[in-house]
C-alpha cells in the first residue's frame, strides 16, 4: 500500500519521496487514517516501527498552511535527544510547506525560543522541563491548540514527569485531539490515558512486551572482575559494525569509555551529566561513523533512531525488564538484523529470569569460546572524575602531579638542596637612597660611664636590663590621661544628621569639608 492511498497533500507526498520512503509500516497503515479522522488515539507498538511518521504526517496534513496566532500542535518528549529527533522529522516532512516549527528544549538559552514563540509558530516540540519554564514565563499560549501528542509516555512515567504532564494537560483546551504513543503501556499509563483522552481508538502493533524477531539474544554469565575483559572480547568479534554499550550509572559509563580508549577503541559517552553540545557531538559522531562504540546510560535507550547499530551490549543488567526491551530495540530497527548481549553475574540470576518472564521467551545463556574465565583479573585502578582529576592526569604526562589539601595545592616535587649559608627566611628589602634609617643601639659601654645605667654588660658577661625612665610629676598615664585630654579639649558643635553625615564623608573622602565646624544658622524666629 503506497502513501498516496492516504489522501495526503502533494507537498507531503513529495517530502515522503525525498525521505526515500516507499511503503508504510504496519503502525503507519493503521495510525494515519485514525489520526486524520480527528479522534483520540492510543498506539502501542514495538520500538523502531516508524511511530514518529505515523503521527507527523497526518498532523501536518490537518494543519494546512501557516496561520498567525498561537500554537496549534504541541508534541511533548521525555528527553532532549528525542525532541531534537522528532523536530528533524517534522522539518523534513513539512519542508515543502510554510508551517513554522519550534524546538523547545533545555540545555540551551531561552532567547531564541522566546523570539520564535513571540513571532508565531504552528508546531512546538518540547521537553517537559523547559516547557514548564515557558508556561511560568507566560511565553506560550495554548488557546489555539488543536492537537496534543504525548510521545514515549512510559519513559515520562519512569522519569517522574507524571505530575508535570498532568499540569500541562490541564492548561490545554478540552476540545482537542490527544495522541498517546508508547512502546509499552503499563497500568499507570492506562490511568493517565483515562485522564487525558476521551473515547480513544486503540492500536496495538505486535505482541505486547516483545522485541523484534530479527534480534538475536544471548546472556553471558561472568564474574564482576572479568566483565570488562569479556566486553573487549565481544567487541573484538563484532569489529565489523557499531555497538552501543549500556551501563546503569554515569560514573560507570565514564570509566568504561576511558578504558576502551586505552584499549585503542574509538568510543564516546552519552549520559545526563554531559552538556548539550557534548551530547549532540557524541550522537553525531556515532551516526557518522567517527565513533564505533557509544557508551550510554538509559538516556539513549528510548526512541533514538540510530541506524546500522549491529550490537547492543548490556554491560550492566537493566534495572527493570521494561528497560531491557528499550535497550535492545536500538538494534534490529526496521526489520534489520542485530545482536543483543547481556553480561550478568551470579547474583543477578533472578533479574535474568524476570526479563525472560517479561518478554515471554527463554534467552539462551552461553559462554564465549576461547575466553579464559579462570583468569586472574588485574587490580583495578581507582580513577577520579571531574576537572581536578583531569588536570592531575594531564600534569602526570609532564612528569609531575598535584595533590589538593583543603584549598591549598602542594606540588609533589623534591625540594632543592639548601646551601649551608642560605638563610631560612626572606631578607628584608633594602632602603631606598635618600631615606633616613634609625641607627641601631650600641651594646658597647661608653667610656667612663656606668655599665648598668648605659645598658651594657656586667663583668660576668650577662646583659644588664636597662632601667625604665620614671614619669615626671604631674603627668598622668593610661586611662586617666585620656580622660583629662578629653575634658581639656573643647568639642566641635554638631548640627544633627547633616554634621554626622559630613563627618562620615570626611573620613572616607580625602579633602572633604567638615560641615560640622560651620557656625549654626540663624533662627528665623523673632
Short mmCIF file of C-alpha atoms in Angstrom, two decimals:
data_model
loop_
_atom_site.label_atom_id
_atom_site.label_comp_id
_atom_site.label_asym_id
_atom_site.label_seq_id
_atom_site.Cartn_x
_atom_site.Cartn_y
_atom_site.Cartn_z
CA UNK A 1 0.00 0.00 0.00
CA UNK A 2 1.66 3.27 -1.09
CA UNK A 3 1.44 6.54 0.83
CA UNK A 4 -0.71 8.04 -1.92
CA UNK A 5 -3.66 5.91 -0.72
CA UNK A 6 -3.96 8.05 2.43
CA UNK A 7 -5.09 11.14 0.50
CA UNK A 8 -2.26 13.39 1.77
CA UNK A 9 -1.42 16.73 0.16
CA UNK A 10 1.03 16.70 -2.71
CA UNK A 11 3.54 18.75 -0.70
CA UNK A 12 3.64 15.99 1.92
CA UNK A 13 3.95 13.15 -0.59
CA UNK A 14 6.86 15.00 -2.20
CA UNK A 15 8.57 15.16 1.20
CA UNK A 16 7.93 11.43 1.73
CA UNK A 17 9.58 10.65 -1.59
CA UNK A 18 12.50 12.93 -0.69
CA UNK A 19 12.96 10.94 2.52
CA UNK A 20 13.15 7.75 0.49
CA UNK A 21 10.03 6.12 1.95
CA UNK A 22 8.15 3.84 -0.43
CA UNK A 23 5.85 1.63 1.66
CA UNK A 24 4.30 2.48 5.04
CA UNK A 25 4.98 0.30 8.06
CA UNK A 26 2.13 -1.57 9.80
CA UNK A 27 1.84 1.05 12.55
CA UNK A 28 1.62 3.78 9.90
CA UNK A 29 -1.04 1.89 7.95
CA UNK A 30 -3.37 1.79 10.96
CA UNK A 31 -2.45 5.07 12.69
CA UNK A 32 -2.50 7.60 9.82
CA UNK A 33 -6.20 7.08 8.90
CA UNK A 34 -7.21 7.14 12.59
CA UNK A 35 -5.41 10.45 13.23
CA UNK A 36 -6.89 12.01 10.08
CA UNK A 37 -10.39 11.45 11.50
CA UNK A 38 -9.59 13.71 14.48
CA UNK A 39 -10.28 11.13 17.21
CA UNK A 40 -8.03 10.43 20.20
CA UNK A 41 -5.61 7.57 19.59
CA UNK A 42 -3.53 5.30 21.84
CA UNK A 43 -0.78 3.45 19.96
CA UNK A 44 1.32 0.67 21.42
CA UNK A 45 4.00 -0.66 19.07
CA UNK A 46 7.46 -2.09 19.16
CA UNK A 47 10.35 0.33 19.03
CA UNK A 48 11.76 1.10 15.61
CA UNK A 49 8.49 0.67 13.71
CA UNK A 50 8.07 4.28 12.50
CA UNK A 51 5.79 5.80 15.14
CA UNK A 52 7.10 9.35 14.53
CA UNK A 53 5.99 9.41 10.90
CA UNK A 54 2.70 7.78 11.94
CA UNK A 55 1.62 10.95 13.78
CA UNK A 56 3.72 13.61 12.00
CA UNK A 57 2.29 13.03 8.51
CA UNK A 58 -1.45 13.25 9.38
CA UNK A 59 -0.87 16.21 11.72
CA UNK A 60 0.88 18.25 9.01
CA UNK A 61 -1.90 17.32 6.58
CA UNK A 62 -4.60 18.50 9.03
CA UNK A 63 -2.96 21.88 9.74
CA UNK A 64 -2.74 23.08 6.17
CA UNK A 65 -0.89 26.37 5.58
CA UNK A 66 0.61 28.61 8.24
CA UNK A 67 -1.87 30.65 10.26
CA UNK A 68 -0.94 33.51 12.58
CA UNK A 69 -1.91 33.06 16.19
CA UNK A 70 -1.00 30.69 18.96
CA UNK A 71 0.44 27.20 18.91
CA UNK A 72 -1.74 24.65 17.15
CA UNK A 73 0.25 21.43 17.79
CA UNK A 74 2.20 20.51 20.93
CA UNK A 75 4.45 17.42 20.96
CA UNK A 76 5.96 16.52 24.36
CA UNK A 77 9.07 14.33 24.55
CA UNK A 78 10.86 12.98 27.64
CA UNK A 79 14.48 13.75 26.59
CA UNK A 80 16.33 16.37 24.57
CA UNK A 81 17.64 13.78 22.11
CA UNK A 82 14.12 12.56 21.33
CA UNK A 83 12.85 16.12 20.97
CA UNK A 84 15.65 17.01 18.54
CA UNK A 85 15.00 13.83 16.54
CA UNK A 86 11.23 14.46 16.26
CA UNK A 87 11.91 18.10 15.37
CA UNK A 88 14.13 16.98 12.47
CA UNK A 89 11.42 14.59 11.26
CA UNK A 90 8.75 17.31 11.30
CA UNK A 91 11.02 19.71 9.43
CA UNK A 92 11.71 17.08 6.77
CA UNK A 93 8.03 16.23 6.25
CA UNK A 94 6.99 19.92 6.19
CA UNK A 95 9.86 21.17 4.02
CA UNK A 96 7.53 21.99 1.10
CA UNK A 97 5.01 23.85 3.28
CA UNK A 98 5.08 27.21 5.05
CA UNK A 99 4.46 25.78 8.51
CA UNK A 100 6.63 27.10 11.33
CA UNK A 101 8.13 24.59 13.75
CA UNK A 102 9.91 25.41 17.02
CA UNK A 103 12.11 23.22 19.21
CA UNK A 104 11.83 23.98 22.93
CA UNK A 105 14.37 22.06 24.99
CA UNK A 106 16.72 22.53 27.91
CA UNK A 107 20.48 22.87 27.84
CA UNK A 108 20.37 25.96 25.59
CA UNK A 109 19.40 29.59 26.02
CA UNK A 110 15.85 30.93 26.23
CA UNK A 111 16.21 33.94 23.91
CA UNK A 112 15.91 32.20 20.55
CA UNK A 113 12.98 30.12 21.76
CA UNK A 114 11.16 33.18 23.14
CA UNK A 115 11.64 35.08 19.87
CA UNK A 116 10.30 32.17 17.84
CA UNK A 117 7.25 31.78 20.08
CA UNK A 118 6.58 35.52 20.02
CA UNK A 119 6.79 35.70 16.21
CA UNK A 120 4.21 32.92 15.89
CA UNK A 121 4.70 29.19 15.36
CA UNK A 122 2.39 26.34 14.36
CA UNK A 123 4.11 23.29 15.89
CA UNK A 124 6.11 23.11 19.13
CA UNK A 125 8.23 20.07 20.01
CA UNK A 126 9.26 20.41 23.66
CA UNK A 127 10.75 18.65 26.63
CA UNK A 128 8.81 18.72 29.86
CA UNK A 129 11.14 20.85 31.97
CA UNK A 130 11.70 23.69 29.51
CA UNK A 131 8.02 23.70 28.54
CA UNK A 132 7.03 24.28 32.16
CA UNK A 133 9.51 27.18 32.35
CA UNK A 134 7.91 28.89 29.34
CA UNK A 135 4.49 28.33 30.83
CA UNK A 136 5.61 30.06 34.03
CA UNK A 137 7.06 32.94 31.98
CA UNK A 138 3.78 33.14 30.00
CA UNK A 139 5.53 32.94 26.65
CA UNK A 140 3.26 30.09 25.48
CA UNK A 141 -0.42 30.38 24.66
CA UNK A 142 -2.48 27.20 24.30
CA UNK A 143 -5.80 28.85 23.42
CA UNK A 144 -5.48 27.79 19.75
CA UNK A 145 -4.18 24.28 20.45
CA UNK A 146 -5.73 21.59 18.25
CA UNK A 147 -3.52 18.51 18.73
CA UNK A 148 -1.60 17.30 21.80
CA UNK A 149 0.92 14.46 21.33
CA UNK A 150 2.47 12.60 24.27
CA UNK A 151 5.34 10.50 22.91
CA UNK A 152 7.16 7.82 24.91
CA UNK A 153 4.73 8.19 27.79
CA UNK A 154 6.17 5.24 29.67
CA UNK A 155 9.54 6.96 29.75
CA UNK A 156 7.95 10.11 31.16
CA UNK A 157 6.44 7.96 33.87
CA UNK A 158 9.83 6.47 34.72
CA UNK A 159 11.47 9.91 34.84
CA UNK A 160 8.87 11.25 37.28
CA UNK A 161 7.15 13.69 34.89
CA UNK A 162 3.62 12.49 35.56
CA UNK A 163 2.54 15.46 37.68
CA UNK A 164 4.15 17.96 35.29
CA UNK A 165 2.45 16.33 32.29
CA UNK A 166 -0.92 16.42 34.05
CA UNK A 167 -0.42 20.14 34.76
CA UNK A 168 0.32 20.74 31.07
CA UNK A 169 -2.77 18.78 30.02
CA UNK A 170 -4.91 20.88 32.39
CA UNK A 171 -3.71 24.06 30.65
CA UNK A 172 -4.74 22.76 27.22
CA UNK A 173 -8.26 23.27 25.81
CA UNK A 174 -10.65 20.42 26.46
CA UNK A 175 -11.73 20.42 22.82
CA UNK A 176 -8.61 18.96 21.24
CA UNK A 177 -7.19 15.76 19.76
CA UNK A 178 -4.82 13.81 22.05
CA UNK A 179 -2.42 11.13 20.80
CA UNK A 180 -0.59 8.63 23.02
CA UNK A 181 2.45 6.78 21.66
CA UNK A 182 4.49 4.28 23.64
CA UNK A 183 6.37 1.04 23.19
CA UNK A 184 4.70 -0.44 26.27
CA UNK A 185 1.54 0.56 28.13
CA UNK A 186 1.68 -0.46 31.80
CA UNK A 187 -1.30 0.08 34.15
CA UNK A 188 -0.02 3.52 35.20
CA UNK A 189 -0.15 4.65 31.55
CA UNK A 190 -3.70 3.36 31.30
CA UNK A 191 -4.64 5.58 34.23
CA UNK A 192 -3.10 8.62 32.56
CA UNK A 193 -4.85 7.77 29.30
CA UNK A 194 -8.22 7.82 31.06
CA UNK A 195 -7.29 11.22 32.50
CA UNK A 196 -6.25 12.87 29.21
CA UNK A 197 -8.16 11.05 26.43
CA UNK A 198 -11.81 10.79 25.52
CA UNK A 199 -13.04 7.52 23.99
CA UNK A 200 -9.72 6.80 22.22
CA UNK A 201 -9.03 4.43 19.36
CA UNK A 202 -6.57 1.75 20.47
CA UNK A 203 -3.96 0.42 18.08
CA UNK A 204 -1.64 -2.44 19.08
CA UNK A 205 1.07 -3.47 16.66
CA UNK A 206 2.76 -6.75 17.56
CA UNK A 207 2.52 -8.67 20.78
CA UNK A 208 2.96 -6.60 23.90
CA UNK A 209 6.24 -6.81 25.81
CA UNK A 210 8.11 -8.31 22.88
CA UNK A 211 11.21 -7.38 20.95
CA UNK A 212 11.74 -7.63 17.19
CA UNK A 213 12.25 -11.16 15.96
CA UNK A 214 15.26 -10.09 13.89
CA UNK A 215 17.35 -9.62 17.07
CA UNK A 216 19.49 -12.48 18.40
CA UNK A 217 19.63 -12.54 22.22
CA UNK A 218 22.29 -14.06 24.43
CA UNK A 219 23.15 -13.97 28.14
CA UNK A 220 26.80 -14.25 29.19
CA UNK A 221 27.44 -15.28 32.83
CA UNK A 222 30.72 -13.84 34.11
CA UNK A 223 32.25 -12.63 37.34
CA UNK A 224 32.25 -8.93 38.07
CA UNK A 225 36.04 -8.75 37.90
CA UNK A 226 36.17 -10.18 34.36
CA UNK A 227 33.30 -8.17 32.90
CA UNK A 228 35.44 -5.65 31.07
CA UNK A 229 37.75 -8.31 29.65
CA UNK A 230 34.71 -10.17 28.29
CA UNK A 231 33.42 -6.89 26.83
CA UNK A 232 36.70 -6.43 24.95
CA UNK A 233 36.48 -9.99 23.63
CA UNK A 234 32.90 -9.46 22.39
CA UNK A 235 33.82 -6.16 20.73
CA UNK A 236 36.76 -7.82 19.00
CA UNK A 237 34.45 -10.35 17.39
CA UNK A 238 31.93 -7.63 16.48
CA UNK A 239 34.50 -5.37 14.85
CA UNK A 240 32.58 -5.15 11.57
CA UNK A 241 29.75 -2.95 12.90
CA UNK A 242 28.93 -0.34 15.52
CA UNK A 243 27.86 -1.11 19.07
CA UNK A 244 26.09 0.55 21.99
CA UNK A 245 27.24 -0.39 25.49
CA UNK A 246 24.65 0.31 28.20
CA UNK A 247 25.52 0.91 31.85
CA UNK A 248 23.45 1.76 34.92
CA UNK A 249 25.35 4.77 36.21
CA UNK A 250 27.03 7.81 34.71
CA UNK A 251 30.26 7.19 36.61
CA UNK A 252 30.38 3.66 35.21
CA UNK A 253 29.92 4.96 31.68
CA UNK A 254 32.80 7.42 32.10
CA UNK A 255 35.08 4.71 33.45
CA UNK A 256 34.26 2.25 30.67
CA UNK A 257 34.82 4.77 27.88
CA UNK A 258 38.23 5.68 29.33
CA UNK A 259 39.27 2.03 29.48
CA UNK A 260 38.01 1.47 25.93
CA UNK A 261 40.07 4.38 24.68
CA UNK A 262 43.10 2.97 26.47
CA UNK A 263 42.47 -0.26 24.52
CA UNK A 264 42.57 1.71 21.21
CA UNK A 265 38.81 1.73 20.60
CA UNK A 266 37.06 4.78 19.12
CA UNK A 267 34.36 5.40 21.72
CA UNK A 268 32.20 8.21 23.01
CA UNK A 269 29.92 8.59 26.02
CA UNK A 270 26.33 9.81 26.40
CA UNK A 271 24.60 10.47 29.72
CA UNK A 272 22.78 13.18 31.63
CA UNK A 273 25.88 14.84 33.12
CA UNK A 274 27.15 15.82 29.67
CA UNK A 275 26.38 19.27 28.30
CA UNK A 276 24.01 19.68 25.38
CA UNK A 277 26.91 20.33 23.00
CA UNK A 278 28.75 17.22 24.16
CA UNK A 279 25.63 15.08 23.81
CA UNK A 280 24.99 16.33 20.27
CA UNK A 281 28.63 15.76 19.30
CA UNK A 282 28.56 12.21 20.67
CA UNK A 283 25.40 11.29 18.75
CA UNK A 284 26.57 12.99 15.55
CA UNK A 285 29.96 11.27 15.71
CA UNK A 286 28.34 7.88 16.29
CA UNK A 287 25.85 8.34 13.45
CA UNK A 288 28.57 9.47 11.05
CA UNK A 289 30.78 6.52 11.92
CA UNK A 290 33.51 8.54 13.60
CA UNK A 291 32.89 6.57 16.81
CA UNK A 292 32.34 2.82 16.56
CA UNK A 293 31.22 2.44 20.18
CA UNK A 294 28.75 4.53 22.15
CA UNK A 295 28.75 4.01 25.92
CA UNK A 296 25.48 5.29 27.35
CA UNK A 297 23.02 5.10 30.19
CA UNK A 298 19.30 4.51 29.66
CA UNK A 299 19.13 8.06 28.30
CA UNK A 300 19.84 6.55 24.86
CA UNK A 301 17.50 3.59 25.31
CA UNK A 302 14.25 5.31 24.33
CA UNK A 303 13.21 6.18 20.82
CA UNK A 304 16.55 7.24 19.35
CA UNK A 305 16.74 6.30 15.68
CA UNK A 306 20.33 5.13 15.33
CA UNK A 307 20.79 3.33 12.03
CA UNK A 308 23.25 0.48 11.38
CA UNK A 309 23.70 -0.49 15.04
CA UNK A 310 24.80 -4.11 14.80
CA UNK A 311 25.24 -4.89 18.50
CA UNK A 312 23.75 -3.83 21.81
CA UNK A 313 25.74 -4.94 24.86
CA UNK A 314 24.29 -4.59 28.35
CA UNK A 315 27.41 -4.23 30.48
CA UNK A 316 25.11 -3.76 33.48
CA UNK A 317 21.83 -5.61 33.57
CA UNK A 318 18.90 -3.13 33.37
CA UNK A 319 17.02 -2.13 36.48
CA UNK A 320 13.64 -3.18 35.08
CA UNK A 321 12.64 -5.69 32.40
CA UNK A 322 10.92 -2.86 30.53
CA UNK A 323 14.30 -1.13 30.14
CA UNK A 324 15.67 -4.30 28.55
CA UNK A 325 13.08 -4.08 25.77
CA UNK A 326 14.00 -0.48 25.04
CA UNK A 327 17.74 -1.10 25.16
CA UNK A 328 17.80 -3.97 22.72
CA UNK A 329 15.41 -2.03 20.47
CA UNK A 330 18.32 0.21 19.41
CA UNK A 331 19.39 -2.58 17.06
CA UNK A 332 17.32 -4.53 14.55
CA UNK A 333 15.34 -1.43 13.59
CA UNK A 334 13.01 -1.61 10.59
CA UNK A 335 13.36 -5.42 10.41
CA UNK A 336 17.16 -5.23 10.28
CA UNK A 337 19.36 -7.93 11.83
CA UNK A 338 21.05 -7.24 15.17
CA UNK A 339 22.57 -8.89 18.23
CA UNK A 340 21.78 -8.16 21.89
CA UNK A 341 24.24 -9.43 24.51
CA UNK A 342 23.84 -9.11 28.26
CA UNK A 343 26.61 -9.65 30.83
CA UNK A 344 25.39 -10.78 34.23
CA UNK A 345 26.93 -12.04 37.44
CA UNK A 346 25.66 -15.00 39.53
CA UNK A 347 23.94 -12.55 41.89
CA UNK A 348 21.82 -11.24 39.00
CA UNK A 349 20.26 -14.57 38.05
CA UNK A 350 16.85 -13.53 39.38
CA UNK A 351 16.93 -10.39 37.23
CA UNK A 352 17.59 -12.54 34.16
CA UNK A 353 14.57 -14.70 34.97
CA UNK A 354 12.42 -11.58 35.39
CA UNK A 355 13.43 -10.40 31.90
CA UNK A 356 12.52 -13.78 30.43
CA UNK A 357 9.10 -13.68 32.08
CA UNK A 358 8.53 -10.15 30.81
CA UNK A 359 9.36 -10.89 27.15
CA UNK A 360 7.72 -14.34 27.46
CA UNK A 361 10.71 -16.10 25.95
CA UNK A 362 13.73 -18.02 27.18
CA UNK A 363 17.03 -16.32 26.42
CA UNK A 364 19.96 -18.73 25.93
CA UNK A 365 22.90 -18.49 28.34
CA UNK A 366 26.18 -19.07 26.53
CA UNK A 367 29.91 -18.84 27.21
CA UNK A 368 32.29 -17.22 24.79
CA UNK A 369 34.59 -19.78 23.25
CA UNK A 370 38.26 -19.07 23.74
CA UNK A 371 37.75 -16.72 26.70
CA UNK A 372 39.64 -17.60 29.87
CA UNK A 373 37.02 -17.47 32.61
CA UNK A 374 39.60 -18.62 35.20
CA UNK A 375 41.99 -15.74 34.54
CA UNK A 376 43.16 -13.65 37.46
CA UNK A 377 41.97 -10.08 36.82
CA UNK A 378 44.37 -7.21 37.20
CA UNK A 379 43.91 -4.99 40.21
CA UNK A 380 41.57 -2.17 39.18
CA UNK A 381 42.86 1.37 39.44
CA UNK A 382 40.54 3.79 41.16
CA UNK A 383 40.28 6.78 38.87
CA UNK A 384 38.74 10.02 39.94
CA UNK A 385 36.48 12.05 37.71
CA UNK A 386 35.98 15.76 37.32
CA UNK A 387 38.07 18.70 36.15
CA UNK A 388 40.51 18.43 39.06
CA UNK A 389 41.25 14.79 38.28
CA UNK A 390 41.62 15.64 34.59
CA UNK A 391 44.18 18.30 35.49
CA UNK A 392 46.08 15.75 37.55
CA UNK A 393 46.11 13.28 34.63
CA UNK A 394 47.30 15.97 32.24
CA UNK A 395 50.02 17.05 34.65
CA UNK A 396 51.12 13.45 35.14
CA UNK A 397 52.01 13.34 31.45
CA UNK A 398 54.53 16.14 32.09
CA UNK A 399 56.21 14.21 34.90
CA UNK A 400 54.60 15.87 37.89
CA UNK A 401 51.26 15.93 39.67
CA UNK A 402 49.36 17.97 42.20
CA UNK A 403 47.56 16.89 45.35
CA UNK A 404 44.81 19.06 46.76
CA UNK A 405 44.90 19.57 50.53
CA UNK A 406 42.00 21.78 51.54
CA UNK A 407 42.22 24.88 49.40
CA UNK A 408 45.98 24.73 49.03
CA UNK A 409 47.74 22.81 46.27
CA UNK A 410 51.02 21.20 47.21
CA UNK A 411 53.28 20.21 44.35
CA UNK A 412 54.94 16.83 44.67
CA UNK A 413 58.48 17.85 43.81
CA UNK A 414 61.75 17.19 45.60
CA UNK A 415 62.89 20.33 47.43
CA UNK A 416 66.08 21.89 46.14
CA UNK A 417 69.21 21.34 48.19
CA UNK A 418 69.81 24.25 50.57
CA UNK A 419 73.21 25.86 50.71
CA UNK A 420 74.90 25.90 54.07
CA UNK A 421 74.98 29.67 54.26
CA UNK A 422 71.46 30.15 52.88
CA UNK A 423 69.04 31.94 55.18
CA UNK A 424 65.79 30.31 56.20
CA UNK A 425 63.57 33.37 55.66
CA UNK A 426 63.45 36.10 53.09
CA UNK A 427 65.71 39.10 53.68
CA UNK A 428 64.16 42.50 54.28
CA UNK A 429 64.18 44.86 51.31
CA UNK A 430 66.96 47.45 51.33
CA UNK A 431 66.07 51.07 51.97
CA UNK A 432 65.79 53.49 49.09
CA UNK A 433 68.57 56.04 48.69
CA UNK A 434 67.85 59.30 50.48
CA UNK A 435 65.68 57.80 53.22
CA UNK A 436 66.64 58.06 56.85
CA UNK A 437 67.19 54.92 58.87
CA UNK A 438 67.12 54.62 62.62
CA UNK A 439 70.58 53.80 63.97
CA UNK A 440 70.92 50.55 65.88
CA UNK A 441 71.62 50.94 69.59
CA UNK A 442 75.19 50.20 70.53
CA UNK A 443 75.90 47.49 73.04
CA UNK A 444 79.40 48.74 73.85
CA UNK A 445 79.75 50.67 77.13
CA UNK A 446 80.53 54.34 76.99
CA UNK A 447 83.93 55.44 78.14
CA UNK A 448 83.91 56.32 81.82
CA UNK A 449 80.21 55.55 82.16
CA UNK A 450 78.29 53.11 84.32
CA UNK A 451 77.61 49.89 82.55
CA UNK A 452 74.36 49.37 84.44
CA UNK A 453 72.94 52.74 83.50
CA UNK A 454 74.10 52.63 79.90
CA UNK A 455 72.59 49.20 79.18
CA UNK A 456 75.92 47.46 78.77
CA UNK A 457 77.12 44.18 80.25
CA UNK A 458 78.47 43.23 83.62
CA UNK A 459 81.89 41.75 84.08
CA UNK A 460 80.24 38.31 84.22
CA UNK A 461 79.12 38.78 80.64
CA UNK A 462 75.40 38.72 81.42
CA UNK A 463 73.35 41.52 79.85
CA UNK A 464 72.06 44.25 82.11
CA UNK A 465 68.38 45.26 81.82
CA UNK A 466 68.05 48.95 81.06
CA UNK A 467 66.12 50.91 83.70
CA UNK A 468 62.81 52.45 82.59
CA UNK A 469 62.61 56.25 82.92
CA UNK A 470 60.30 57.46 85.66
CA UNK A 471 57.32 59.62 84.78
CA UNK A 472 57.63 63.26 85.68
CA UNK A 473 55.49 64.67 88.45
CA UNK A 474 52.10 65.96 87.35
CA UNK A 475 51.93 63.76 84.21
CA UNK A 476 49.10 61.23 84.26
CA UNK A 477 49.27 57.96 82.40
CA UNK A 478 46.86 55.44 80.97
CA UNK A 479 43.10 55.89 81.23
CA UNK A 480 43.38 58.97 83.47
CA UNK A 481 45.47 60.75 80.82
CA UNK A 482 42.92 60.03 78.10
CA UNK A 483 40.05 61.33 80.23
CA UNK A 484 41.97 64.51 81.15
CA UNK A 485 42.70 65.16 77.48
CA UNK A 486 39.04 64.69 76.55
CA UNK A 487 37.89 67.21 79.17
CA UNK A 488 40.57 69.74 78.29
CA UNK A 489 39.85 69.98 74.52
CA UNK A 490 36.55 71.65 73.52
CA UNK A 491 34.26 69.52 71.28
CA UNK A 492 33.09 70.96 67.95
CA UNK A 493 29.39 71.58 67.62
CA UNK A 494 27.35 69.07 65.67
CA UNK A 495 24.30 70.03 63.59
CA UNK A 496 22.34 66.81 63.77
CA UNK A 497 22.29 64.43 60.81
CA UNK A 498 24.00 66.87 58.47
CA UNK A 499 27.06 67.13 60.67
CA UNK A 500 27.20 63.37 61.28
CA UNK A 501 26.80 62.66 57.57
CA UNK A 502 29.52 65.13 56.65
CA UNK A 503 31.81 63.71 59.31
CA UNK A 504 31.40 60.22 57.81
CA UNK A 505 32.21 61.54 54.33
CA UNK A 506 35.22 63.37 55.69
CA UNK A 507 36.77 60.10 56.79
CA UNK A 508 36.00 58.27 53.55
CA UNK A 509 36.87 61.03 51.04
CA UNK A 510 40.11 62.98 51.44
CA UNK A 511 39.86 66.75 51.17
CA UNK A 512 36.18 66.86 52.13
CA UNK A 513 34.87 69.79 54.13
CA UNK A 514 33.71 69.07 57.65
CA UNK A 515 30.31 70.69 57.77
CA UNK A 516 30.11 70.10 61.49
CA UNK A 517 32.52 73.02 62.04
CA UNK A 518 30.26 75.53 60.31
CA UNK A 519 28.59 78.12 62.58
CA UNK A 520 24.98 77.39 63.35
CA UNK A 521 22.42 79.00 61.07
CA UNK A 522 20.45 81.95 62.45
CA UNK A 523 16.97 81.11 63.58
CA UNK A 524 14.12 82.62 61.58
CA UNK A 525 12.00 83.06 64.67
CA UNK A 526 11.80 86.56 66.15
#
